[in-house]
Amino acid sequence: MTESDTQERPIAMPPDELVRESVRLALTEDIGSGDVTAALIPEDAIAHGHVIARQAAVVCGSDWFDEVFAQIDMRVTVAWHVQDGDRVDADTRLCALRGPARALLTGERTALNFMQLLSGTATATRAYVDAVAGTGTRILDTRKTLPGLRVAQKYAVARGGGRNHRMGLYDAVLIKENHIMAAGTITTAVTAARALAPGLMLEVETETLEQVDEALAAGVDVIMLDNFALDAMREAVERVAGRVKLEASGNVNLQTVRAIAETGVDFISVGSITKDVAAIDLSMRFDNP
């Protein structure tokens, strides 16, 4: 495995069909049989509006935002002033919209939901990336994502400056505590994994320095240090001596992440950037005629 194969795989833009399907499902649950409130507006009324960030953020989700209005009414136009991954201050105008007033009103909440969630993920990620700046350690996401939005949130992590861990259970092998218990030993589990999926990145979760030694001897690509104390992490870094990559996991927050990075680990995985994400406060406002 090369360095680019071990945990450094920022994903490309999600495919158009995935964005379309995510938006279709979101609009179905919101509109249902029809937007009865928007129907109060004259059908031929045209409106201009804009989206404004109410707080500082890293912007993300413009493709989902655009797709919402594309599916509702192709006459809606969106002109972006920013790009995904841009940092913005509070009160920044993100885009301008023009189109049938009914369409803008119907799509407002769904479009903002996507932007608020993905901007929240990107913003949280950037906070962790900034916290470890200069250490050489990289921030990873996990599979702790919102159901149905795995690719979208991992895209947001990448736009926030983080790196993507495996997408799912199919594109890398991660042998965790229960796998080891079921297989008997780390060595047994690694041997079986190499035979079953020889081309995939292989990582093993460890809880002790003795397990680190066993995983290293077994020939893994990455060793996860699960809830290690800082002294134990430093010892693991010394023992491994750069022969494989080390990922720290557990007890990670913005108060602890810098000290963890300074132990010399290559990666720190942070479940909260996708699991506990707080939506960014965005608003759509119609402009005066």
One Martini backbone bead per residue (centre of mass of N, CA, C, O) as a GRO file, in nm:
protein
  289
    1MET     BB    1   0.096   0.036   0.022
    2THR     BB    2   0.038   0.357  -0.013
    3GLU     BB    3  -0.012   0.659   0.119
    4SER     BB    4  -0.271   0.712  -0.062
    5ASP     BB    5  -0.418   0.442   0.060
    6THR     BB    6  -0.384   0.560   0.366
    7GLN     BB    7  -0.641   0.772   0.444
    8GLU     BB    8  -0.600   0.949   0.148
    9ARG     BB    9  -0.938   0.989   0.021
   10PRO     BB   10  -1.068   1.221  -0.126
   11ILE     BB   11  -1.358   1.284  -0.254
   12ALA     BB   12  -1.551   1.332  -0.495
   13MET     BB   13  -1.798   1.446  -0.640
   14PRO     BB   14  -2.096   1.366  -0.626
   15PRO     BB   15  -2.306   1.223  -0.809
   16ASP     BB   16  -2.577   1.334  -0.972
   17GLU     BB   17  -2.773   1.098  -0.894
   18LEU     BB   18  -2.741   1.135  -0.588
   19VAL     BB   19  -2.841   1.420  -0.564
   20ARG     BB   20  -3.117   1.377  -0.694
   21GLU     BB   21  -3.220   1.163  -0.490
   22SER     BB   22  -3.196   1.325  -0.231
   23VAL     BB   23  -3.387   1.550  -0.325
   24ARG     BB   24  -3.635   1.387  -0.392
   25LEU     BB   25  -3.684   1.281  -0.104
   26ALA     BB   26  -3.703   1.558   0.036
   27LEU     BB   27  -3.944   1.669  -0.130
   28THR     BB   28  -4.147   1.446  -0.070
   29GLU     BB   29  -4.160   1.496   0.245
   30ASP     BB   30  -4.247   1.807   0.215
   31ILE     BB   31  -4.475   1.828  -0.013
   32GLY     BB   32  -4.625   1.593  -0.124
   33SER     BB   33  -4.935   1.698  -0.255
   34GLY     BB   34  -4.859   2.003  -0.171
   35ASP     BB   35  -4.825   2.359  -0.158
   36VAL     BB   36  -5.062   2.541   0.007
   37THR     BB   37  -4.920   2.818   0.064
   38ALA     BB   38  -4.800   2.896  -0.217
   39ALA     BB   39  -5.090   2.911  -0.355
   40LEU     BB   40  -5.143   3.214  -0.260
   41ILE     BB   41  -4.968   3.281  -0.492
   42PRO     BB   42  -4.926   3.396  -0.779
   43GLU     BB   43  -4.827   3.219  -1.053
   44ASP     BB   44  -4.677   3.486  -1.203
   45ALA     BB   45  -4.488   3.544  -0.981
   46ILE     BB   46  -4.186   3.728  -0.931
   47ALA     BB   47  -3.869   3.668  -0.765
   48HIS     BB   48  -3.625   3.802  -0.540
   49GLY     BB   49  -3.319   3.673  -0.383
   50HIS     BB   50  -3.140   3.559  -0.080
   51VAL     BB   51  -2.855   3.425   0.088
   52ILE     BB   52  -2.770   3.422   0.440
   53ALA     BB   53  -2.525   3.436   0.681
   54ARG     BB   54  -2.550   3.435   1.044
   55GLN     BB   55  -2.263   3.295   1.037
   56ALA     BB   56  -1.978   3.167   1.058
   57ALA     BB   57  -1.833   2.971   0.776
   58VAL     BB   58  -1.837   2.674   0.581
   59VAL     BB   59  -1.920   2.618   0.269
   60CYS     BB   60  -2.194   2.382   0.174
   61GLY     BB   61  -2.423   2.251  -0.091
   62SER     BB   62  -2.489   2.378  -0.380
   63ASP     BB   63  -2.590   2.133  -0.549
   64TRP     BB   64  -2.842   2.077  -0.378
   65PHE     BB   65  -2.969   2.350  -0.398
   66ASP     BB   66  -2.999   2.359  -0.707
   67GLU     BB   67  -3.167   2.091  -0.735
   68VAL     BB   68  -3.422   2.176  -0.600
   69PHE     BB   69  -3.503   2.393  -0.822
   70ALA     BB   70  -3.482   2.208  -1.069
   71GLN     BB   71  -3.725   2.019  -0.971
   72ILE     BB   72  -3.945   2.245  -0.947
   73ASP     BB   73  -3.805   2.493  -1.137
   74MET     BB   74  -3.620   2.587  -1.419
   75ARG     BB   75  -3.657   2.910  -1.383
   76VAL     BB   76  -3.461   2.901  -1.169
   77THR     BB   77  -3.200   3.112  -1.047
   78VAL     BB   78  -2.845   3.073  -0.946
   79ALA     BB   79  -2.608   3.304  -0.792
   80TRP     BB   80  -2.286   3.266  -0.693
   81HIS     BB   81  -2.043   3.410  -0.452
   82VAL     BB   82  -1.957   3.117  -0.373
   83GLN     BB   83  -1.777   2.829  -0.257
   84ASP     BB   84  -1.703   2.536  -0.176
   85GLY     BB   85  -1.493   2.597   0.119
   86ASP     BB   86  -1.562   2.868   0.201
   87ARG     BB   87  -1.511   3.135   0.396
   88VAL     BB   88  -1.745   3.306   0.615
   89ASP     BB   89  -1.915   3.564   0.732
   90ALA     BB   90  -2.127   3.725   0.884
   91ASP     BB   91  -2.361   3.849   0.647
   92THR     BB   92  -2.320   3.680   0.403
   93ARG     BB   93  -2.372   3.655   0.068
   94LEU     BB   94  -2.415   3.364  -0.127
   95CYS     BB   95  -2.684   3.426  -0.304
   96ALA     BB   96  -2.891   3.456  -0.597
   97LEU     BB   97  -3.244   3.479  -0.681
   98ARG     BB   98  -3.469   3.371  -0.956
   99GLY     BB   99  -3.835   3.344  -0.978
  100PRO     BB  100  -4.087   3.184  -0.897
  101ALA     BB  101  -4.231   3.228  -0.599
  102ARG     BB  102  -4.336   2.948  -0.544
  103ALA     BB  103  -4.068   2.795  -0.583
  104LEU     BB  104  -3.905   2.940  -0.366
  105LEU     BB  105  -4.092   2.861  -0.129
  106THR     BB  106  -4.089   2.550  -0.162
  107GLY     BB  107  -3.755   2.521  -0.159
  108GLU     BB  108  -3.629   2.661   0.085
  109ARG     BB  109  -3.600   2.443   0.314
  110THR     BB  110  -3.454   2.218   0.163
  111ALA     BB  111  -3.212   2.382   0.066
  112LEU     BB  112  -3.121   2.474   0.352
  113ASN     BB  113  -3.081   2.201   0.482
  114PHE     BB  114  -2.839   2.118   0.315
  115MET     BB  115  -2.657   2.366   0.369
  116GLN     BB  116  -2.654   2.356   0.681
  117LEU     BB  117  -2.540   2.074   0.721
  118LEU     BB  118  -2.282   2.085   0.534
  119SER     BB  119  -2.166   2.340   0.664
  120GLY     BB  120  -2.143   2.217   0.945
  121THR     BB  121  -1.942   1.997   0.870
  122ALA     BB  122  -1.721   2.181   0.748
  123THR     BB  123  -1.683   2.362   0.998
  124ALA     BB  124  -1.603   2.145   1.204
  125THR     BB  125  -1.362   2.041   1.050
  126ARG     BB  126  -1.195   2.307   1.038
  127ALA     BB  127  -1.149   2.328   1.342
  128TYR     BB  128  -0.966   2.074   1.357
  129VAL     BB  129  -0.760   2.148   1.144
  130ASP     BB  130  -0.665   2.406   1.289
  131ALA     BB  131  -0.580   2.267   1.564
  132VAL     BB  132  -0.341   2.086   1.391
  133ALA     BB  133  -0.167   2.287   1.280
  134GLY     BB  134   0.175   2.183   1.205
  135THR     BB  135   0.186   1.857   1.278
  136GLY     BB  136   0.081   1.649   1.027
  137THR     BB  137  -0.197   1.591   1.110
  138ARG     BB  138  -0.500   1.420   1.022
  139ILE     BB  139  -0.838   1.449   0.954
  140LEU     BB  140  -1.104   1.219   1.019
  141ASP     BB  141  -1.360   1.035   0.944
  142THR     BB  142  -1.660   0.838   0.960
  143ARG     BB  143  -1.958   0.624   0.988
  144LYS     BB  144  -2.100   0.869   1.157
  145THR     BB  145  -2.373   0.913   0.983
  146LEU     BB  146  -2.635   1.010   0.813
  147PRO     BB  147  -2.878   0.854   0.683
  148GLY     BB  148  -2.823   0.889   0.329
  149LEU     BB  149  -2.548   1.105   0.381
  150ARG     BB  150  -2.257   1.002   0.342
  151VAL     BB  151  -2.141   1.143   0.089
  152ALA     BB  152  -2.213   1.432   0.163
  153GLN     BB  153  -2.049   1.448   0.431
  154LYS     BB  154  -1.774   1.366   0.310
  155TYR     BB  155  -1.759   1.602   0.124
  156ALA     BB  156  -1.765   1.817   0.351
  157VAL     BB  157  -1.505   1.732   0.485
  158ALA     BB  158  -1.322   1.794   0.243
  159ARG     BB  159  -1.407   2.102   0.232
  160GLY     BB  160  -1.289   2.135   0.541
  161GLY     BB  161  -0.994   1.962   0.520
  162GLY     BB  162  -1.044   1.675   0.533
  163ARG     BB  163  -1.050   1.318   0.559
  164ASN     BB  164  -1.128   1.006   0.422
  165HIS     BB  165  -1.240   0.738   0.510
  166ARG     BB  166  -1.415   0.497   0.471
  167MET     BB  167  -1.720   0.461   0.322
  168GLY     BB  168  -1.740   0.148   0.403
  169LEU     BB  169  -1.748  -0.212   0.408
  170TYR     BB  170  -1.599  -0.235   0.095
  171ASP     BB  171  -1.310  -0.036   0.081
  172ALA     BB  172  -1.220  -0.162   0.365
  173VAL     BB  173  -1.030  -0.290   0.642
  174LEU     BB  174  -1.173  -0.314   0.983
  175ILE     BB  175  -1.037  -0.440   1.274
  176LYS     BB  176  -1.209  -0.505   1.555
  177GLU     BB  177  -1.276  -0.619   1.858
  178ASN     BB  178  -1.500  -0.826   1.763
  179HIS     BB  179  -1.331  -0.958   1.544
  180ILE     BB  180  -1.108  -1.061   1.732
  181MET     BB  181  -1.286  -1.232   1.915
  182ALA     BB  182  -1.396  -1.417   1.683
  183ALA     BB  183  -1.105  -1.507   1.566
  184GLY     BB  184  -0.891  -1.471   1.844
  185THR     BB  185  -0.679  -1.291   1.668
  186ILE     BB  186  -0.507  -1.069   1.494
  187THR     BB  187  -0.350  -1.259   1.310
  188THR     BB  188  -0.591  -1.421   1.209
  189ALA     BB  189  -0.753  -1.183   1.090
  190VAL     BB  190  -0.536  -1.080   0.892
  191THR     BB  191  -0.497  -1.336   0.726
  192ALA     BB  192  -0.791  -1.349   0.626
  193ALA     BB  193  -0.802  -1.066   0.494
  194ARG     BB  194  -0.576  -1.105   0.282
  195ALA     BB  195  -0.722  -1.343   0.137
  196LEU     BB  196  -1.001  -1.192   0.078
  197ALA     BB  197  -0.856  -0.871   0.054
  198PRO     BB  198  -0.564  -0.787  -0.093
  199GLY     BB  199  -0.635  -0.474  -0.212
  200LEU     BB  200  -0.696  -0.367   0.072
  201MET     BB  201  -0.707  -0.176   0.321
  202LEU     BB  202  -0.552  -0.243   0.651
  203GLU     BB  203  -0.704  -0.229   0.974
  204VAL     BB  204  -0.630  -0.204   1.334
  205GLU     BB  205  -0.761  -0.232   1.644
  206THR     BB  206  -0.626  -0.099   1.950
  207GLU     BB  207  -0.565  -0.118   2.332
  208THR     BB  208  -0.257  -0.202   2.325
  209LEU     BB  209   0.081  -0.240   2.292
  210GLU     BB  210   0.070  -0.543   2.228
  211GLN     BB  211  -0.121  -0.508   1.986
  212VAL     BB  212   0.063  -0.334   1.822
  213ASP     BB  213   0.284  -0.546   1.784
  214GLU     BB  214   0.102  -0.756   1.643
  215ALA     BB  215   0.007  -0.582   1.404
  216LEU     BB  216   0.286  -0.522   1.292
  217ALA     BB  217   0.369  -0.824   1.247
  218ALA     BB  218   0.113  -0.883   1.051
  219GLY     BB  219   0.095  -0.643   0.823
  220VAL     BB  220  -0.031  -0.371   0.835
  221ASP     BB  221  -0.125  -0.036   0.742
  222VAL     BB  222  -0.306   0.029   1.003
  223ILE     BB  223  -0.317   0.174   1.336
  224MET     BB  224  -0.540   0.179   1.597
  225LEU     BB  225  -0.579   0.403   1.875
  226ASP     BB  226  -0.788   0.314   2.140
  227ASN     BB  227  -0.797   0.511   2.402
  228PHE     BB  228  -0.527   0.636   2.445
  229ALA     BB  229  -0.290   0.754   2.610
  230LEU     BB  230  -0.048   0.976   2.553
  231ASP     BB  231   0.194   0.799   2.638
  232ALA     BB  232   0.107   0.553   2.465
  233MET     BB  233   0.120   0.695   2.196
  234ARG     BB  234   0.420   0.766   2.203
  235GLU     BB  235   0.512   0.472   2.221
  236ALA     BB  236   0.387   0.377   1.957
  237VAL     BB  237   0.547   0.565   1.774
  238GLU     BB  238   0.822   0.446   1.849
  239ARG     BB  239   0.770   0.146   1.772
  240VAL     BB  240   0.686   0.197   1.471
  241ALA     BB  241   0.864   0.408   1.314
  242GLY     BB  242   0.692   0.447   1.028
  243ARG     BB  243   0.593   0.163   0.909
  244VAL     BB  244   0.312   0.273   0.988
  245LYS     BB  245   0.008   0.393   1.037
  246LEU     BB  246  -0.151   0.623   1.273
  247GLU     BB  247  -0.464   0.608   1.461
  248ALA     BB  248  -0.664   0.813   1.646
  249SER     BB  249  -0.916   0.720   1.900
  250GLY     BB  250  -1.084   0.883   2.116
  251ASN     BB  251  -1.126   1.152   2.308
  252VAL     BB  252  -1.225   1.373   2.088
  253ASN     BB  253  -1.158   1.723   2.091
  254LEU     BB  254  -1.081   2.059   2.092
  255GLN     BB  255  -0.911   2.015   2.364
  256THR     BB  256  -0.739   1.735   2.269
  257VAL     BB  257  -0.625   1.728   1.968
  258ARG     BB  258  -0.344   1.859   1.988
  259ALA     BB  259  -0.210   1.658   2.184
  260ILE     BB  260  -0.248   1.415   2.002
  261ALA     BB  261  -0.087   1.519   1.758
  262GLU     BB  262   0.190   1.562   1.931
  263THR     BB  263   0.263   1.246   1.936
  264GLY     BB  264   0.269   1.157   1.600
  265VAL     BB  265   0.029   1.099   1.459
  266ASP     BB  266  -0.133   1.079   1.146
  267PHE     BB  267  -0.428   1.032   1.271
  268ILE     BB  268  -0.767   1.167   1.339
  269SER     BB  269  -1.069   1.056   1.450
  270VAL     BB  270  -1.407   1.220   1.401
  271GLY     BB  271  -1.740   1.171   1.467
  272SER     BB  272  -1.871   1.460   1.528
  273ILE     BB  273  -1.861   1.598   1.236
  274THR     BB  274  -2.127   1.401   1.160
  275LYS     BB  275  -2.302   1.330   1.423
  276ASP     BB  276  -2.296   1.640   1.587
  277VAL     BB  277  -2.403   1.838   1.396
  278ALA     BB  278  -2.438   2.188   1.341
  279ALA     BB  279  -2.629   2.398   1.201
  280ILE     BB  280  -2.627   2.653   0.992
  281ASP     BB  281  -2.727   2.987   0.983
  282LEU     BB  282  -2.974   3.035   0.737
  283SER     BB  283  -3.117   3.271   0.492
  284MET     BB  284  -3.410   3.361   0.313
  285ARG     BB  285  -3.460   3.658   0.105
  286PHE     BB  286  -3.658   3.888  -0.015
  287ASP     BB  287  -3.666   4.134  -0.239
  288ASN     BB  288  -3.734   4.434  -0.325
  289PRO     BB  289  -3.892   4.557  -0.609
   0.00000   0.00000   0.00000
